[in-house]
Coordinates of C-alpha atoms in Angstrom, one line a residue:
M1 CA 51.7 33.6 -67.8
D2 CA 49.0 31.9 -65.9
S3 CA 50.0 31.0 -62.3
K4 CA 48.6 27.5 -62.5
Y5 CA 51.7 26.4 -64.4
F6 CA 53.9 27.2 -61.4
I7 CA 51.7 25.6 -58.8
A8 CA 51.6 22.1 -60.3
P9 CA 55.4 21.5 -60.3
I10 CA 55.7 22.6 -56.7
T11 CA 52.9 20.3 -55.6
Y12 CA 54.5 17.4 -57.5
C13 CA 57.9 17.9 -55.8
F14 CA 56.3 18.1 -52.4
F15 CA 54.6 14.8 -53.0
I16 CA 57.8 13.0 -54.0
L17 CA 59.7 14.4 -51.0
S18 CA 56.9 13.4 -48.5
C19 CA 57.0 9.8 -49.7
A20 CA 60.7 9.3 -49.2
S21 CA 61.5 6.6 -46.6
I22 CA 63.9 7.3 -43.8
K23 CA 66.7 4.7 -43.3
A24 CA 69.8 4.5 -41.3
P25 CA 72.9 5.3 -43.4
P26 CA 74.7 2.3 -44.8
G27 CA 78.1 1.2 -43.5
G28 CA 79.5 1.5 -40.0
P29 CA 80.9 -1.2 -37.7
K30 CA 79.4 -4.6 -37.8
D31 CA 77.1 -5.4 -34.9
E32 CA 78.7 -8.1 -32.7
T33 CA 76.9 -7.3 -29.4
P34 CA 74.8 -10.2 -28.2
P35 CA 71.1 -9.4 -27.3
K36 CA 70.4 -9.1 -23.6
L37 CA 67.3 -9.8 -21.6
I38 CA 66.7 -6.5 -19.8
E39 CA 63.3 -7.0 -18.2
V40 CA 60.7 -9.7 -17.4
I41 CA 57.1 -9.0 -16.5
P42 CA 56.1 -10.4 -14.0
S43 CA 59.5 -10.3 -12.4
I44 CA 61.7 -13.5 -12.3
G45 CA 61.1 -15.3 -9.0
S46 CA 57.4 -14.3 -8.8
V47 CA 55.3 -16.6 -6.6
N48 CA 51.6 -17.4 -6.6
F49 CA 51.7 -17.2 -10.4
N50 CA 48.3 -18.1 -11.8
G51 CA 49.1 -18.2 -15.5
G52 CA 48.5 -15.6 -18.2
R53 CA 51.0 -13.5 -20.1
V54 CA 54.7 -13.3 -19.3
E55 CA 56.6 -10.6 -21.2
L56 CA 60.4 -10.9 -22.0
I57 CA 62.0 -7.6 -23.1
F58 CA 65.3 -7.6 -24.9
S59 CA 67.9 -4.9 -25.7
E60 CA 67.4 -5.1 -29.5
Y61 CA 65.2 -6.6 -32.2
L62 CA 65.3 -10.3 -32.4
N63 CA 65.3 -12.8 -35.3
E64 CA 61.8 -14.2 -35.3
S65 CA 62.7 -17.6 -36.7
S66 CA 65.3 -18.2 -34.0
I67 CA 62.8 -17.8 -31.1
F68 CA 61.0 -21.1 -31.5
K69 CA 64.4 -23.0 -31.4
A70 CA 65.6 -21.0 -28.4
V71 CA 62.7 -20.6 -26.0
S72 CA 61.2 -23.5 -24.0
I73 CA 59.0 -23.8 -21.0
L74 CA 59.9 -26.4 -18.3
P75 CA 58.6 -28.8 -17.2
K76 CA 57.3 -29.6 -20.7
F77 CA 53.5 -29.2 -21.4
D78 CA 51.4 -31.6 -23.5
N79 CA 50.1 -28.5 -25.3
E80 CA 52.8 -25.9 -25.2
P81 CA 52.0 -22.3 -24.2
E82 CA 51.7 -19.8 -27.1
I83 CA 54.9 -17.9 -27.9
I84 CA 54.4 -14.5 -29.7
F85 CA 57.1 -12.4 -31.4
K86 CA 56.9 -8.6 -30.9
G87 CA 60.2 -7.1 -32.2
K88 CA 62.2 -6.6 -29.0
K89 CA 59.7 -8.6 -27.0
I90 CA 58.7 -12.3 -26.6
L91 CA 55.2 -12.9 -25.1
I92 CA 54.4 -16.2 -23.6
E93 CA 50.7 -17.1 -22.9
F94 CA 50.5 -19.6 -20.0
P95 CA 47.3 -21.5 -19.5
K96 CA 45.2 -20.9 -16.4
N97 CA 45.1 -24.5 -15.3
L98 CA 48.7 -24.8 -14.0
L99 CA 49.8 -27.4 -11.5
Q100 CA 49.6 -26.3 -7.8
N101 CA 52.9 -25.6 -6.0
Q102 CA 54.9 -26.0 -9.3
T103 CA 57.9 -24.0 -10.3
Y104 CA 57.8 -23.3 -14.1
V105 CA 60.9 -22.2 -15.9
I106 CA 61.3 -20.2 -19.1
S107 CA 64.6 -21.4 -20.6
I108 CA 66.3 -19.3 -23.3
N109 CA 69.3 -20.9 -25.0
R110 CA 72.1 -19.6 -27.2
K111 CA 70.2 -20.3 -30.4
L112 CA 68.4 -17.0 -29.9
L113 CA 69.6 -14.4 -32.4
D114 CA 69.2 -10.7 -32.8
E115 CA 68.2 -9.2 -36.2
H116 CA 71.9 -9.2 -37.3
G117 CA 72.4 -12.9 -36.5
V118 CA 74.4 -12.4 -33.3
S119 CA 73.6 -15.1 -30.8
F120 CA 72.7 -15.0 -27.1
S121 CA 75.9 -15.2 -25.1
E122 CA 74.7 -17.7 -22.5
S123 CA 71.5 -19.6 -21.5
I124 CA 69.1 -18.0 -19.1
Q125 CA 66.4 -19.4 -16.9
A126 CA 63.5 -17.4 -15.5
A127 CA 61.4 -19.1 -12.8
F128 CA 57.8 -18.6 -11.6
S129 CA 55.9 -20.6 -9.0
T130 CA 52.2 -21.3 -8.6
G131 CA 52.9 -21.8 -4.9
S132 CA 54.4 -19.6 -2.2
E133 CA 58.1 -20.4 -3.0
I134 CA 60.4 -21.2 -5.8
D135 CA 61.9 -24.7 -5.9
R136 CA 65.7 -24.5 -5.5
G137 CA 67.0 -27.9 -6.4
S138 CA 69.6 -28.3 -9.2
I139 CA 71.4 -30.9 -11.2
S140 CA 74.5 -30.1 -13.1
G141 CA 77.4 -31.9 -14.8
T142 CA 79.7 -32.2 -17.8
I143 CA 79.2 -34.2 -21.0
Y144 CA 82.2 -35.2 -23.1
G145 CA 82.2 -35.3 -26.8
K146 CA 82.5 -33.1 -29.9
K147 CA 79.0 -33.1 -31.3
L148 CA 76.2 -30.7 -30.3
R149 CA 74.3 -32.3 -27.4
S150 CA 71.2 -32.0 -25.3
V151 CA 70.4 -33.4 -21.9
L152 CA 66.9 -34.9 -21.1
L153 CA 65.6 -35.1 -17.6
W154 CA 62.7 -37.1 -16.2
K155 CA 61.2 -36.9 -12.7
V156 CA 60.6 -40.5 -11.8
D157 CA 58.9 -40.4 -8.4
G158 CA 56.5 -43.3 -8.1
Y159 CA 57.9 -45.4 -11.0
T160 CA 58.2 -49.1 -10.1
D161 CA 59.8 -50.0 -13.4
S162 CA 63.2 -48.3 -13.7
S163 CA 62.9 -48.0 -17.5
S164 CA 59.2 -47.1 -18.0
Y165 CA 59.9 -43.4 -17.7
F166 CA 61.5 -43.5 -21.2
L167 CA 58.0 -44.1 -22.6
N168 CA 57.1 -40.5 -21.7
N169 CA 58.4 -37.3 -23.0
P170 CA 61.1 -35.8 -20.7
N171 CA 60.0 -33.2 -18.2
Y172 CA 63.1 -31.0 -18.9
V173 CA 65.4 -30.5 -21.9
M174 CA 68.6 -28.5 -21.8
D175 CA 71.3 -27.7 -24.4
V176 CA 74.9 -28.4 -23.4
S177 CA 77.4 -25.5 -23.6
D178 CA 80.5 -25.6 -25.9
E179 CA 82.5 -26.7 -22.8
G180 CA 80.0 -29.6 -22.3
L181 CA 78.4 -28.1 -19.2
Y182 CA 74.7 -28.3 -18.3
T183 CA 72.6 -27.1 -15.3
F184 CA 69.0 -27.7 -14.5
N185 CA 67.8 -25.2 -11.9
Y186 CA 64.6 -24.7 -9.9
L187 CA 63.9 -28.4 -9.5
S188 CA 61.6 -29.8 -6.8
N189 CA 62.7 -32.5 -4.4
G190 CA 62.5 -36.0 -5.9
V191 CA 64.2 -38.7 -7.9
Y192 CA 65.4 -37.9 -11.5
K193 CA 66.8 -39.8 -14.4
I194 CA 69.1 -38.1 -16.9
V195 CA 70.2 -38.9 -20.5
A196 CA 72.5 -37.1 -22.9
V197 CA 71.8 -37.3 -26.6
N198 CA 73.4 -36.0 -29.8
E199 CA 71.3 -33.5 -31.6

């Protein structure tokens, strides 16, 4: 018998096997471990920050659609920095024309989910300063009520009309915890107005 009839089936089998995808076996315990922030580049608390890329690295793959609800940069920008999803990483592209001697905060709330839908266990803030030191002021408190809530904060130095600051977007926005707690960290010295709203 001609040998060509034996070669063709062997080649065909090899082709099928080489195209098989490798996947984790189904089953096993359900993932209930919240994602963790394991590294920030440049490191949290960096000073003389002049903009550019900040890289947030997490312990597991994230749910892309949750990122844009969970990550915010404070104080708020008129044109928000670009946020880029990269699996286990979130990249934030800060502009180069940042305010001088300003502490900027990347806030990550509990709306952040991993690829299995497990949420971040608690809010985290990462601060960077364009000056030589990080601002250390803070405002915290408790909001009472059953609905999901957020707290809006305005820095009102220089306002002569006590209500005119409401015409501008808040400088800072923070979600309230299940216990009604909120904390704004890394604030500069000044006068602030605060309002709690239902989401």
